[in-house]
Each structure stands twice: as structure tokens, then as C-alpha cells.
Amino acid sequence: MNAFIKNCLKIAGISILLGLFLLLISFSMDNTVFSNWENFNITLGNNNNHSGRWSDSDKEEAWDDWDNEKAKEEEPDGLVLDNADGKLTEVEAEDKSSHNEDSFKDVKSLALDISYGTVSINEGEDFDIHVDNIGSDNYYSTVKNGVWKIGDNGENNNSEFSIFGVKISDSAIHPFNAANIELTIPEDFVFENLDIKLGAGTIKAERLTSKKADIDVGAGSLHIEELSASENSSYSIDTGELVIENINAQDANINCGVGNLTASGVIIGDSLVTCGIGNVSLDINGNENDYNYNVDCGIGTVIINDNSYSGVNSKHKTNNNAKNSFDLDCGIGKIALEIHE
């Protein structure tokens, strides 16, 4: 064995020992790892949680509960808006679509806050909500002061473990409680305020109309077929994706971090588009001369129809004495603006 191989083996051995040493230090500095092991339990059946040895009676009772749960699968429970106070409650399958219209009579705005899961928003005759694959303790739906608030308690209910002091939610590793939510909005209903916050889930909407809109996408995916915001609107994308097939907005504020935003339609007024590392693609109906442009580009690229601006600290202004304007600020990513009739 030559000296080179010996030295490589020594370095590998030292690296392994150093890694084990640092791992032991991380455990000793943060006891949340050990507290999670102490709280470890096994659930079998409906009300049987055990962390130790199972007796024969425990096993029989657990299997009985398991058989009962399997028998109920043909008629699963769901979550709908309660008739009394507008909160989600468990009901039998045949009653899933029932709700009291008085619970929705004061709805003026929608506030949707989802950490993870799948949400579909469709048009119908009345307001309605249907939730599957989650317990009522983990989700809420209330109507208060004209605001219909819907969301999950994922951030509060998830257990965590820590590595080198960095806390990690177990839902990020195995989000087995991700829910399926179906919302129904009356056709042609106009919200005063539309507030959507999406973490790591997926939202698909048919048509949303509001005076003001505030949309925030984390690592998830939000797809809207048609969105109208008559007064002003803001759109923030972290690492996720926002797609709006047909937009009609005024005074839009778009902020894209690492993710992607794609929108087609009409945007008028004074709009700001900021892009970090991600990509923004806007396909606007109109005339290029109906807008003023202010371009500030770092090392990324800004494209306005046939004109491309790139390079370090590239700046450009176009004043068409127009009523509308686009302020485009791009860091490392790309902003593509197409305006055509």
C-alpha cells in the first residue's frame, strides 16, 4: 500500500470520527431530539395509543377498533360548514353538502391560508366547503366580520426535531395529513378583499373576482384560470409557482424570488415587477406605446417585446407620456414582458 492510499484512508477515518463527534455534540446541545423519542407512540385502532408492551386484552381491543374503522370506510366522514356557528364539524357522508345559507349571508371577503394540501375553488350556486383526509382539529372555517377564513393548523400541530439547532417539521418529510379541500363560490360573486396564502400545497381556481387581491405563494403551486382585481393587487412568489391564465388587474405589485410567475391578460395603472433569481413572464393585451417603462437590471435580463436589456447595472427609461407604467427591477433572473393587441 503506497503512501498516497494510506493518507487517503487516514483522512477518511478522521472525517468519519469528526462527523460522529459533531453529531454527538448536536444531540447534547438540543434535547428536542430526545423529547421526541420519549413522546413516540404507536396508534392502532381508534383510541389505543401505546408506547410500551401490549397485553393480550390491549391487542384484542385494538383489533376490534381496527375492524370497526374498516367497516366505516364505505361511508367515510367529511367536514362541512356547521349550521350553527360556521365551523367545520364531522358529519355523515350523505350530509356533506348541507349547510345553512345564513352562515354565508355576510361574506364579503375571503382569507385562505394553507400550509400544505390540495385546494380546488369552483363556481356554483352558493358558498360551500368540503374537506377530506383531515381531522376537524387541524382545519378551521369561520365567517366573522364579513371575512370567510379558511386554513389549516399545520404550523402549530406538526412535531419538530432538531439537527445542529435547526428545527425541522416532520410534515416536510412525510406530510401524510395533507387535506383535500373543495370550495364553491357563487358565480359572478365579487369579494371586497381576496387574501390567499399558500405554503407547500396546490391550489386550483376557476374564476376569482375581487376589488383587492393579495396572493402569497411559498413553495407551492397556484393556478388560476381567471382573476380580476379592479382596484389593486399584490403577488409574492418565493420558490413556488403562480400561473394566471387570464388576468384583469390594476396597479399590480409583483415580487418573485426564486420561483416562477406566468400571467396573461390586462394590467393597467402603475405596476411594479421585482424579480430576484426567478422568472416572470407577462403576456399583456394592449399597445406598447400605452405604457411608460423603467428598467433596472442587475446581472439578469429584462425583455420588452423586441427589446432586451441585460448586463451589470443596466438601466433604461422610456417615457411615452402614457397613463400606464411598468417599473421592472430584475436581479439575477428574467422578466419577459410582451405587449400586443
Coordinates of C-alpha atoms in Angstrom, one line a residue:
M1 CA 0.0 0.0 0.0
N2 CA 1.6 3.2 -1.1
A3 CA 1.8 6.4 0.9
F4 CA -1.0 8.1 -1.1
I5 CA -3.6 5.5 -0.3
K6 CA -2.5 5.4 3.3
N7 CA -3.0 9.2 3.6
C8 CA -6.4 9.0 1.9
L9 CA -7.6 6.3 4.4
K10 CA -6.3 8.4 7.3
I11 CA -8.2 11.5 6.0
A12 CA -11.4 9.4 5.6
G13 CA -11.1 7.9 9.0
I14 CA -10.6 11.3 10.6
S15 CA -13.6 12.7 8.7
I16 CA -15.8 9.9 9.9
L17 CA -14.7 10.4 13.6
L18 CA -15.2 14.2 13.3
G19 CA -18.7 13.7 11.9
L20 CA -19.7 11.4 14.7
F21 CA -18.2 13.8 17.2
L22 CA -20.2 16.7 15.8
L23 CA -23.4 14.6 15.7
L24 CA -23.0 13.8 19.4
I25 CA -22.4 17.5 20.2
S26 CA -25.6 18.4 18.3
F27 CA -27.6 15.9 20.4
S28 CA -26.2 17.1 23.6
M29 CA -26.9 20.8 22.8
D30 CA -30.5 20.3 21.8
N31 CA -32.8 18.0 23.8
T32 CA -35.7 18.2 21.4
V33 CA -34.5 15.1 19.7
F34 CA -34.7 13.1 22.9
S35 CA -38.0 14.6 23.8
N36 CA -39.4 13.4 20.5
W37 CA -38.3 9.8 21.2
E38 CA -39.9 10.0 24.6
N39 CA -43.2 11.0 23.1
F40 CA -43.1 8.3 20.4
N41 CA -46.2 6.2 20.4
I42 CA -48.0 3.7 18.2
T43 CA -51.6 4.1 17.3
L44 CA -53.7 1.1 16.3
G45 CA -57.4 1.4 16.1
N46 CA -59.5 4.4 17.3
N47 CA -58.4 5.1 20.9
N48 CA -55.4 2.9 21.6
N49 CA -52.1 4.8 21.9
H50 CA -49.2 2.8 23.4
S51 CA -45.5 3.3 23.9
G52 CA -44.7 0.1 25.8
R53 CA -45.6 -3.6 25.8
W54 CA -49.0 -4.7 24.6
S55 CA -51.1 -7.0 26.7
D56 CA -53.5 -9.6 25.2
S57 CA -56.5 -7.5 26.1
D58 CA -55.0 -4.4 24.5
K59 CA -54.4 -6.3 21.3
E60 CA -57.9 -7.7 21.1
E61 CA -59.4 -4.2 21.8
A62 CA -57.1 -2.6 19.2
W63 CA -58.0 -5.1 16.5
D64 CA -61.8 -4.7 17.3
D65 CA -61.4 -0.9 16.8
W66 CA -59.4 -1.5 13.5
D67 CA -62.2 -3.7 12.2
N68 CA -64.8 -1.0 13.1
E69 CA -62.8 1.6 11.3
K70 CA -62.5 -0.6 8.1
A71 CA -66.3 -1.1 8.2
K72 CA -66.8 2.7 8.2
E73 CA -64.7 3.2 5.1
E74 CA -67.7 2.6 2.8
E75 CA -69.3 5.7 4.4
P76 CA -66.4 8.0 5.3
D77 CA -66.9 11.1 7.4
G78 CA -66.3 14.5 5.9
L79 CA -66.2 18.1 7.1
V80 CA -68.7 20.7 6.1
L81 CA -69.7 24.1 7.5
D82 CA -71.7 23.7 10.6
N83 CA -75.3 25.1 10.6
A84 CA -74.9 26.8 13.9
D85 CA -71.6 28.7 14.1
G86 CA -69.9 28.4 10.8
K87 CA -67.2 26.0 12.0
L88 CA -66.1 22.7 10.5
T89 CA -67.7 19.6 12.1
E90 CA -67.7 15.9 11.3
V91 CA -70.9 14.7 9.6
E92 CA -72.1 11.6 7.8
A93 CA -71.3 11.2 4.1
E94 CA -74.9 11.9 3.0
D95 CA -74.9 15.3 4.8
K96 CA -71.6 16.6 3.4
S97 CA -73.2 19.1 1.1
S98 CA -75.6 20.5 3.6
H99 CA -75.1 24.0 5.1
N100 CA -77.1 26.9 6.4
E101 CA -77.2 29.7 3.9
D102 CA -77.4 32.2 6.8
S103 CA -73.8 31.3 7.7
F104 CA -72.7 32.9 4.4
K105 CA -75.0 35.8 4.1
D106 CA -72.5 38.3 5.5
V107 CA -69.5 37.0 3.5
K108 CA -67.7 39.9 1.8
S109 CA -64.1 38.8 1.7
L110 CA -62.1 35.5 1.6
A111 CA -58.9 34.7 3.5
L112 CA -57.4 31.4 2.6
D113 CA -54.3 30.2 4.5
I114 CA -53.0 26.7 3.6
S115 CA -49.7 25.2 4.7
Y116 CA -50.0 22.1 2.6
G117 CA -52.7 20.1 0.9
T118 CA -54.8 20.4 -2.2
V119 CA -57.5 23.1 -2.7
S120 CA -59.9 23.5 -5.6
I121 CA -62.1 26.6 -6.0
N122 CA -65.0 26.3 -8.3
E123 CA -68.1 28.3 -9.2
G124 CA -71.6 27.2 -8.2
E125 CA -74.9 28.5 -6.9
D126 CA -73.9 29.0 -3.2
F127 CA -71.0 29.2 -0.9
D128 CA -69.9 25.7 0.2
I129 CA -66.9 23.8 1.6
H130 CA -66.0 20.2 1.7
V131 CA -62.9 18.8 3.4
D132 CA -61.5 15.3 3.2
N133 CA -58.5 13.4 4.7
I134 CA -58.0 15.6 7.7
G135 CA -59.5 15.9 11.2
S136 CA -61.6 18.9 12.3
D137 CA -59.0 19.9 14.9
N138 CA -56.4 20.6 12.1
Y139 CA -58.6 22.8 10.0
Y140 CA -60.9 25.8 10.5
S141 CA -63.6 27.5 8.6
T142 CA -65.3 30.6 10.1
V143 CA -67.2 33.6 9.0
K144 CA -66.6 36.6 11.1
N145 CA -67.0 40.3 10.4
G146 CA -67.7 39.5 6.7
V147 CA -64.5 37.5 6.2
W148 CA -64.7 33.8 5.4
K149 CA -61.5 32.5 6.9
I150 CA -60.3 29.0 5.9
G151 CA -57.0 27.4 6.8
D152 CA -55.1 24.7 8.5
N153 CA -53.2 24.5 11.8
G154 CA -50.2 22.7 10.2
E155 CA -47.6 25.0 11.6
N156 CA -49.0 24.6 15.2
N157 CA -49.7 20.9 15.2
N158 CA -46.6 19.5 13.5
S159 CA -44.0 17.9 15.7
E160 CA -40.4 19.0 15.1
F161 CA -36.9 17.6 15.5
S162 CA -33.7 19.5 15.5
I163 CA -30.3 19.0 13.9
F164 CA -27.5 21.3 15.0
G165 CA -30.1 23.6 16.4
V166 CA -32.1 23.8 13.1
K167 CA -35.7 22.8 13.7
I168 CA -37.3 20.7 11.0
S169 CA -41.0 20.0 10.8
D170 CA -41.9 16.3 10.3
S171 CA -44.6 17.4 7.8
A172 CA -41.9 18.5 5.4
I173 CA -40.6 14.9 5.4
H174 CA -43.9 12.9 5.4
P175 CA -47.0 15.2 5.0
F176 CA -49.4 12.4 5.5
N177 CA -52.2 14.7 6.8
A178 CA -52.4 16.8 3.6
A179 CA -56.1 17.6 3.1
N180 CA -58.3 17.9 0.0
I181 CA -60.5 21.0 0.2
E182 CA -63.2 21.9 -2.2
L183 CA -64.6 25.4 -2.1
T184 CA -67.6 26.7 -4.0
I185 CA -68.1 30.4 -4.8
P186 CA -71.3 31.8 -6.2
E187 CA -71.0 32.6 -9.9
D188 CA -70.1 36.3 -10.5
F189 CA -69.6 37.0 -6.8
V190 CA -67.2 39.9 -6.2
F191 CA -65.1 39.9 -3.0
E192 CA -64.0 43.1 -1.3
N193 CA -60.7 41.5 -0.4
L194 CA -59.1 38.3 -1.6
D195 CA -56.3 37.0 0.6
I196 CA -54.6 33.8 -0.4
K197 CA -51.5 32.4 1.4
L198 CA -50.1 29.1 0.2
G199 CA -47.2 27.2 1.7
A200 CA -46.2 23.9 0.1
G201 CA -49.6 22.8 -1.3
T202 CA -51.5 23.1 -4.5
I203 CA -54.5 25.4 -5.3
K204 CA -56.5 25.4 -8.5
A205 CA -59.2 28.0 -9.0
E206 CA -61.7 28.6 -11.8
R207 CA -62.6 32.3 -11.5
L208 CA -61.9 34.8 -8.7
T209 CA -63.2 38.4 -8.7
S210 CA -62.3 40.9 -6.1
K211 CA -61.7 44.6 -5.6
K212 CA -58.4 44.0 -3.9
A213 CA -56.2 40.9 -4.0
D214 CA -53.2 39.7 -2.0
I215 CA -51.6 36.5 -3.2
D216 CA -48.6 34.9 -1.4
V217 CA -47.1 31.6 -2.7
G218 CA -44.3 29.9 -0.7
A219 CA -43.1 26.6 -2.2
G220 CA -46.5 25.6 -3.6
S221 CA -48.3 25.8 -6.9
L222 CA -51.2 28.2 -7.5
H223 CA -53.1 28.0 -10.8
I224 CA -56.0 30.5 -11.5
E225 CA -58.0 30.3 -14.7
E226 CA -59.4 33.8 -14.4
L227 CA -58.6 36.6 -11.9
S228 CA -60.0 40.1 -11.7
A229 CA -58.8 42.8 -9.2
S230 CA -60.4 46.1 -10.1
E231 CA -58.5 48.3 -7.5
N232 CA -55.1 47.0 -6.7
S233 CA -53.4 43.6 -6.2
S234 CA -50.1 42.1 -5.0
Y235 CA -48.4 38.9 -5.9
S236 CA -45.5 37.3 -4.0
I237 CA -43.8 34.1 -5.0
D238 CA -40.9 32.6 -3.0
T239 CA -39.8 29.3 -4.6
G240 CA -43.2 28.2 -5.9
E241 CA -45.2 28.8 -9.0
L242 CA -48.1 31.1 -9.8
V243 CA -50.0 30.8 -13.1
I244 CA -52.9 33.1 -14.1
E245 CA -54.3 32.3 -17.4
N246 CA -56.5 35.4 -17.7
I247 CA -55.8 38.4 -15.5
N248 CA -57.5 41.7 -15.3
A249 CA -55.7 43.9 -12.8
Q250 CA -54.8 47.5 -11.9
D251 CA -51.8 48.8 -10.0
A252 CA -50.2 45.3 -9.7
N253 CA -47.3 44.7 -7.4
I254 CA -45.4 41.5 -8.4
N255 CA -42.5 40.2 -6.3
C256 CA -40.8 36.9 -7.5
G257 CA -38.0 35.4 -5.5
V258 CA -36.7 32.1 -6.9
G259 CA -40.0 30.8 -8.3
N260 CA -41.9 31.5 -11.4
L261 CA -44.9 33.7 -12.3
T262 CA -46.8 33.5 -15.6
A263 CA -49.8 35.7 -16.4
S264 CA -51.8 36.7 -19.5
G265 CA -54.4 39.4 -19.9
V266 CA -54.8 43.0 -19.0
I267 CA -52.7 45.0 -16.4
I268 CA -53.2 48.8 -16.3
G269 CA -52.2 51.6 -13.9
D270 CA -48.8 51.8 -12.3
S271 CA -47.4 48.4 -11.8
L272 CA -44.1 47.2 -10.2
V273 CA -42.4 43.9 -11.1
T274 CA -39.4 42.8 -9.0
C275 CA -37.6 39.6 -9.7
G276 CA -34.7 38.0 -7.8
I277 CA -33.4 34.8 -9.2
G278 CA -36.7 33.5 -10.6
N279 CA -38.7 34.1 -13.8
V280 CA -41.6 36.4 -14.6
S281 CA -43.5 36.1 -17.9
L282 CA -46.3 38.6 -18.7
D283 CA -48.3 38.5 -21.9
I284 CA -50.4 41.7 -21.9
N285 CA -53.2 42.7 -24.2
G286 CA -52.6 46.3 -25.3
N287 CA -50.3 48.7 -27.2
E288 CA -46.6 49.1 -26.3
N289 CA -46.9 52.9 -26.5
D290 CA -49.7 52.9 -23.9
Y291 CA -47.1 52.3 -21.2
N292 CA -44.1 54.0 -19.7
Y293 CA -41.1 51.8 -18.8
N294 CA -38.5 52.0 -16.1
V295 CA -35.9 49.2 -16.3
D296 CA -33.3 48.4 -13.6
C297 CA -31.4 45.2 -14.3
G298 CA -28.6 43.7 -12.2
I299 CA -27.0 40.7 -14.0
G300 CA -30.3 39.3 -15.2
T301 CA -32.3 40.0 -18.3
V302 CA -35.4 42.2 -19.0
I303 CA -37.2 41.8 -22.3
I304 CA -39.9 44.1 -23.5
N305 CA -41.2 42.9 -26.8
D306 CA -38.2 43.0 -29.2
N307 CA -36.0 45.0 -26.8
S308 CA -33.7 43.2 -24.5
Y309 CA -31.8 44.8 -21.5
S310 CA -29.1 42.9 -19.7
G311 CA -25.6 43.4 -18.2
V312 CA -24.3 44.7 -14.9
N313 CA -26.4 47.6 -13.6
S314 CA -28.2 48.1 -16.9
K315 CA -30.9 50.9 -16.6
H316 CA -33.3 52.2 -19.2
K317 CA -36.3 54.6 -19.2
T318 CA -39.0 55.0 -21.9
N319 CA -41.5 57.9 -21.5
N320 CA -44.4 57.6 -23.8
N321 CA -46.5 60.2 -21.8
A322 CA -48.9 57.3 -21.1
K323 CA -51.3 56.8 -18.3
N324 CA -49.9 53.3 -17.5
S325 CA -46.5 52.3 -16.5
F326 CA -44.3 49.2 -15.7
D327 CA -41.4 49.5 -13.3
L328 CA -39.2 46.5 -13.9
D329 CA -36.5 45.6 -11.4
C330 CA -34.5 42.4 -12.1
G331 CA -31.7 41.0 -10.1
I332 CA -30.3 37.7 -11.5
G333 CA -33.4 36.2 -13.1
K334 CA -35.5 37.1 -16.1
I335 CA -38.5 39.4 -16.7
A336 CA -40.2 38.9 -20.1
L337 CA -43.0 41.4 -20.9
E338 CA -44.9 41.0 -24.1
I339 CA -47.5 43.7 -25.0
H340 CA -49.6 43.2 -28.1
E341 CA -53.1 43.8 -29.5

